[in-house]
Amino acid sequence: RWATCNIVGQRDEDCVSLHGANRGDKGALACFGVFDGHGGMDAARYASQRLLARVADESANTGESPSDELLVRAFAITDEEVCAQPGHCSGTTAVCVFVAAPTPGRSAHITCASVGDSAALALVPTGVRPDSLVGPKFRCLSWARTPGAAAHPQQPHQLVHLASSSAHSAENRSERQRIKRTAKAELARMGAALAAEAGGEPPAVAPESVSFAQRGSRLCLYVRWSDGSSPSLQMTRTIGDKDMTRVVTPMPSIKRI
C-alpha cells in the first residue's frame, strides 16, 4: 500500500514519482521518489520523469534491489541531462526508495538513494533490536519496547533515518571539506569546458572561486563568476544547479535495510 500527500505553498516546485508500485506482480521492484525543486520546477519535473524509470529499466525488471553502481550512474546521467537543458539553472533534491518485495528464498529489501535535504524515514516494527537491523550506517531517532510488543502491532515502532535533511548541507563539516578539496580542480575543468565551447577562446563568463558564508541563519555555498554574479545554495549535493558547477555533485548517499 502507498499514498502521497502534497501541501502546496506559494511555489509549487515539487514532484512525486512512482514506478512499478501499481503492478500485481509481487516480485516487482517498487520505486518511489520525492523531488523538491528550487529555482523553478524544470529540474524536479525532468528528474521525476526519468530517474526512477532509468533505474527500473536498467534493473531489467528483475525485482532485485539496484546496485550502488547503477544508482550512482542513474543520478549522474539524470544530472547531466538536466544541466544540458537550455535556458534554466534550476535544481532539485531527490530522495528515492526502492522496495524489493519478499519472494520465496528472498527477504524484503529497502534501498534509499538521496541527494539534497529531503528526508526519508522507515518505521520498523517494535521487537527487533535496532543494532541488528540498521547497522552502523543508520541513526535511530526513537526506540520503544514494551512487554508483549511483538504480539500487538499497534505498539510504537522504531523510526530509522534513511536520508537525512542535514547530510548534504553546507552546515555539514565533511561536505565543506570535500568541496574545499575538489573546488580548484572543478573550477579549472569547468573553465576548460567553457573555453572549448567558445572554440578555444577565453569564455565570456567563467567560475572564479568557491566560498562559504552565512546567509541569515544558514551557512551557504557561493560560486563567484567572472561577471560578478555569485549564486548560492544551502545544499552541497543536488540534481541540476549548473550555475553552481560540479562542486555541487549528484553523487547520492545510499543506505539499505
Protein backbone atom coordinates (compact mmCIF):
# COMPACT_ATOMS: atom_id res chain seq x y z
CA ARG A 1 0.00 0.00 0.00
CA TRP A 2 1.17 3.52 -0.69
CA ALA A 3 -0.13 7.09 -0.58
CA THR A 4 1.11 10.60 -1.37
CA CYS A 5 0.35 13.99 0.12
CA ASN A 6 1.49 17.36 -1.22
CA ILE A 7 0.94 20.59 0.70
CA VAL A 8 1.27 23.30 -1.95
CA GLY A 9 2.88 26.55 -0.85
CA GLN A 10 3.49 29.77 -2.76
CA ARG A 11 5.92 27.99 -5.08
CA ASP A 12 4.77 24.60 -6.32
CA GLU A 13 8.15 23.19 -7.37
CA ASP A 14 7.83 19.64 -6.04
CA CYS A 15 7.17 16.37 -7.82
CA VAL A 16 6.41 12.81 -6.75
CA SER A 17 7.22 9.81 -8.91
CA LEU A 18 6.13 6.17 -8.67
CA HIS A 19 7.34 3.30 -10.81
CA GLY A 20 6.27 -0.31 -10.53
CA ALA A 21 4.16 0.38 -7.43
CA ASN A 22 0.88 -0.49 -9.17
CA ARG A 23 1.93 -3.87 -10.56
CA GLY A 24 0.14 -7.01 -9.49
CA ASP A 25 3.43 -8.90 -9.64
CA LYS A 26 4.51 -9.22 -6.02
CA GLY A 27 8.11 -9.76 -7.10
CA ALA A 28 8.38 -6.45 -8.95
CA LEU A 29 10.68 -3.64 -7.80
CA ALA A 30 8.58 -0.78 -6.45
CA CYS A 31 10.22 2.64 -6.86
CA PHE A 32 9.18 5.83 -5.07
CA GLY A 33 10.72 9.31 -5.43
CA VAL A 34 10.23 12.79 -3.99
CA PHE A 35 11.86 15.74 -5.78
CA ASP A 36 11.89 19.15 -4.06
CA GLY A 37 12.75 21.72 -6.71
CA HIS A 38 14.28 25.19 -6.30
CA GLY A 39 14.84 27.98 -8.78
CA GLY A 40 11.93 26.66 -10.82
CA MET A 41 10.45 23.20 -11.26
CA ASP A 42 12.11 22.15 -14.54
CA ALA A 43 14.79 20.07 -12.80
CA ALA A 44 12.31 18.41 -10.43
CA ARG A 45 9.89 17.62 -13.25
CA TYR A 46 12.57 16.13 -15.50
CA ALA A 47 14.21 14.10 -12.72
CA SER A 48 10.85 12.75 -11.57
CA GLN A 49 10.12 11.56 -15.10
CA ARG A 50 13.48 9.94 -15.80
CA LEU A 51 15.40 8.88 -12.69
CA LEU A 52 13.22 6.06 -11.36
CA ALA A 53 12.39 4.84 -14.86
CA ARG A 54 16.09 4.63 -15.69
CA VAL A 55 16.84 2.57 -12.58
CA ALA A 56 13.89 0.26 -13.21
CA ASP A 57 14.80 -0.19 -16.88
CA GLU A 58 18.44 -0.99 -16.13
CA SER A 59 17.36 -3.39 -13.41
CA ALA A 60 15.72 -5.31 -16.27
CA ASN A 61 12.54 -5.68 -14.20
CA THR A 62 14.12 -8.45 -12.13
CA GLY A 63 12.70 -7.10 -8.89
CA GLU A 64 16.20 -7.13 -7.36
CA SER A 65 17.49 -4.16 -5.36
CA PRO A 66 19.54 -1.81 -7.60
CA SER A 67 23.30 -1.89 -7.12
CA ASP A 68 25.27 1.11 -5.84
CA GLU A 69 26.93 1.38 -9.26
CA LEU A 70 23.58 1.57 -11.03
CA LEU A 71 22.23 4.21 -8.65
CA VAL A 72 25.33 6.42 -8.92
CA ARG A 73 25.21 6.18 -12.73
CA ALA A 74 21.48 6.94 -12.90
CA PHE A 75 21.83 10.05 -10.72
CA ALA A 76 24.85 11.26 -12.74
CA ILE A 77 23.16 10.78 -16.13
CA THR A 78 19.97 12.47 -14.96
CA ASP A 79 22.03 15.40 -13.66
CA GLU A 80 23.88 15.73 -16.98
CA GLU A 81 20.59 15.73 -18.89
CA VAL A 82 19.04 18.34 -16.60
CA CYS A 83 22.10 20.61 -16.90
CA ALA A 84 22.04 20.23 -20.69
CA GLN A 85 18.53 21.68 -20.86
CA PRO A 86 18.76 25.23 -22.28
CA GLY A 87 17.52 28.32 -20.53
CA HIS A 88 17.35 27.37 -16.87
CA CYS A 89 19.56 26.75 -13.85
CA SER A 90 17.02 25.13 -11.55
CA GLY A 91 17.86 22.24 -9.29
CA THR A 92 16.19 19.63 -7.17
CA THR A 93 16.67 17.30 -4.27
CA ALA A 94 15.97 13.62 -4.90
CA VAL A 95 15.11 11.02 -2.30
CA CYS A 96 14.37 7.67 -3.95
CA VAL A 97 13.32 4.49 -2.22
CA PHE A 98 13.37 1.09 -3.93
CA VAL A 99 11.45 -1.78 -2.36
CA ALA A 100 12.24 -5.31 -3.45
CA ALA A 101 9.35 -7.37 -2.15
CA PRO A 102 9.91 -10.72 -0.44
CA THR A 103 9.74 -13.78 -2.64
CA PRO A 104 10.41 -17.46 -1.91
CA GLY A 105 14.03 -17.66 -0.87
CA ARG A 106 14.50 -13.88 -0.62
CA SER A 107 13.59 -11.45 2.14
CA ALA A 108 12.37 -7.90 1.52
CA HIS A 109 14.97 -5.19 0.92
CA ILE A 110 14.67 -1.41 1.07
CA THR A 111 17.26 0.79 -0.65
CA CYS A 112 17.33 4.58 -0.31
CA ALA A 113 19.42 6.84 -2.56
CA SER A 114 19.33 10.58 -1.99
CA VAL A 115 20.82 13.98 -2.70
CA GLY A 116 19.81 17.26 -1.09
CA ASP A 117 17.94 18.00 2.11
CA SER A 118 14.82 15.89 1.64
CA ALA A 119 14.45 13.26 4.36
CA ALA A 120 13.29 9.63 4.33
CA LEU A 121 12.21 7.65 7.37
CA ALA A 122 11.43 3.96 7.83
CA LEU A 123 9.14 2.57 10.51
CA VAL A 124 10.29 -0.84 11.70
CA PRO A 125 8.09 -2.99 13.97
CA THR A 126 8.90 -2.95 17.65
CA GLY A 127 10.59 -6.09 18.89
CA VAL A 128 13.58 -6.04 16.55
CA ARG A 129 16.87 -4.95 18.09
CA PRO A 130 17.93 -1.72 16.31
CA ASP A 131 21.63 -2.58 16.25
CA SER A 132 20.99 -5.89 14.48
CA LEU A 133 18.66 -4.27 11.98
CA VAL A 134 20.08 -0.92 10.98
CA GLY A 135 23.83 -1.38 11.37
CA PRO A 136 26.39 1.42 11.76
CA LYS A 137 25.16 3.44 8.76
CA PHE A 138 21.79 4.23 10.30
CA ARG A 139 20.77 6.53 13.11
CA CYS A 140 17.81 5.53 15.28
CA LEU A 141 15.61 8.51 16.03
CA SER A 142 13.44 6.70 18.57
CA TRP A 143 13.06 3.26 20.05
CA ALA A 144 10.34 1.87 22.27
CA ARG A 145 9.86 -1.64 23.56
CA THR A 146 7.08 -2.77 25.84
CA PRO A 147 6.11 -6.22 27.15
CA GLY A 148 4.20 -8.16 24.52
CA ALA A 149 5.06 -5.68 21.76
CA ALA A 150 5.64 -8.39 19.17
CA ALA A 151 2.05 -9.58 19.56
CA HIS A 152 0.48 -6.13 19.34
CA PRO A 153 1.11 -4.27 16.02
CA GLN A 154 -0.29 -1.04 17.47
CA GLN A 155 2.71 -0.65 19.77
CA PRO A 156 5.30 2.06 18.86
CA HIS A 157 7.69 1.32 16.04
CA GLN A 158 11.35 2.08 15.61
CA LEU A 159 11.93 5.15 13.43
CA VAL A 160 15.05 4.90 11.26
CA HIS A 161 16.59 7.71 9.24
CA LEU A 162 17.31 6.57 5.67
CA ALA A 163 18.02 10.06 4.28
CA SER A 164 18.92 13.00 6.50
CA SER A 165 17.89 16.58 5.84
CA SER A 166 21.30 17.79 7.04
CA ALA A 167 23.75 15.30 5.47
CA HIS A 168 24.12 17.26 2.21
CA SER A 169 24.21 20.73 3.72
CA ALA A 170 26.86 23.43 3.83
CA GLU A 171 26.50 23.13 7.61
CA ASN A 172 27.99 19.64 7.38
CA ARG A 173 31.73 19.85 8.04
CA SER A 174 32.62 16.80 5.95
CA GLU A 175 30.79 18.27 2.95
CA ARG A 176 32.63 21.58 3.31
CA GLN A 177 35.94 19.72 3.44
CA ARG A 178 35.04 17.74 0.33
CA ILE A 179 34.23 20.90 -1.60
CA LYS A 180 37.40 22.65 -0.48
CA ARG A 181 39.45 19.65 -1.68
CA THR A 182 37.78 19.47 -5.10
CA ALA A 183 36.94 23.12 -5.86
CA LYS A 184 40.19 24.11 -7.58
CA ALA A 185 40.18 21.14 -9.97
CA GLU A 186 36.46 21.51 -10.66
CA LEU A 187 36.70 25.23 -11.47
CA ALA A 188 39.62 24.51 -13.83
CA ARG A 189 37.65 21.72 -15.51
CA MET A 190 34.60 23.96 -15.87
CA GLY A 191 36.69 26.79 -17.33
CA ALA A 192 38.27 24.42 -19.85
CA ALA A 193 34.87 23.11 -20.89
CA LEU A 194 33.54 26.64 -21.40
CA ALA A 195 36.64 27.56 -23.40
CA ALA A 196 36.12 24.51 -25.61
CA GLU A 197 32.53 25.56 -26.21
CA ALA A 198 33.87 29.01 -27.23
CA GLY A 199 36.17 27.45 -29.84
CA GLY A 200 39.30 27.71 -27.72
CA GLU A 201 38.82 31.37 -26.88
CA PRO A 202 38.58 32.58 -23.26
CA PRO A 203 34.93 32.16 -22.21
CA ALA A 204 32.87 35.30 -21.76
CA VAL A 205 31.90 34.18 -18.27
CA ALA A 206 33.69 31.58 -16.13
CA PRO A 207 33.64 30.49 -12.47
CA GLU A 208 36.39 32.06 -10.38
CA SER A 209 36.08 30.96 -6.76
CA VAL A 210 34.07 29.00 -4.22
CA SER A 211 33.36 30.15 -0.67
CA PHE A 212 31.07 29.62 2.30
CA ALA A 213 29.24 32.46 4.02
CA GLN A 214 26.33 32.98 6.36
CA ARG A 215 23.01 33.96 4.81
CA GLY A 216 20.53 34.71 7.53
CA SER A 217 20.63 31.78 9.93
CA ARG A 218 22.03 29.31 7.40
CA LEU A 219 25.51 28.69 6.04
CA CYS A 220 25.55 28.69 2.25
CA LEU A 221 27.91 27.73 -0.57
CA TYR A 222 28.73 30.55 -3.03
CA VAL A 223 30.27 30.31 -6.50
CA ARG A 224 31.64 33.59 -7.82
CA TRP A 225 31.65 34.05 -11.60
CA SER A 226 33.75 36.48 -13.65
CA ASP A 227 30.70 38.63 -14.44
CA GLY A 228 30.31 39.41 -10.73
CA SER A 229 27.38 37.09 -10.08
CA SER A 230 27.52 34.83 -7.02
CA PRO A 231 24.77 32.21 -6.99
CA SER A 232 24.38 30.44 -3.66
CA LEU A 233 22.91 27.22 -2.34
CA GLN A 234 22.42 25.74 1.11
CA MET A 235 22.82 22.20 -0.25
CA THR A 236 26.03 20.55 -1.44
CA ARG A 237 24.52 17.69 -3.46
CA THR A 238 21.63 18.08 -5.87
CA ILE A 239 20.48 17.32 -9.40
CA GLY A 240 20.77 20.35 -11.70
CA ASP A 241 22.04 23.72 -10.40
CA LYS A 242 24.50 24.03 -13.28
CA ASP A 243 25.44 27.60 -12.24
CA MET A 244 26.91 26.09 -9.05
CA THR A 245 29.35 23.98 -11.14
CA ARG A 246 30.01 20.37 -10.22
CA VAL A 247 31.33 21.20 -6.77
CA VAL A 248 27.65 20.55 -6.07
CA THR A 249 27.59 16.90 -7.01
CA PRO A 250 24.79 14.45 -7.88
CA MET A 251 26.61 11.64 -6.02
CA PRO A 252 23.89 10.05 -3.85
CA SER A 253 24.11 8.72 -0.34
CA ILE A 254 22.91 5.10 -0.37
CA LYS A 255 21.54 3.15 2.59
CA ARG A 256 19.88 -0.24 2.78
CA ILE A 257 17.67 -2.28 5.10
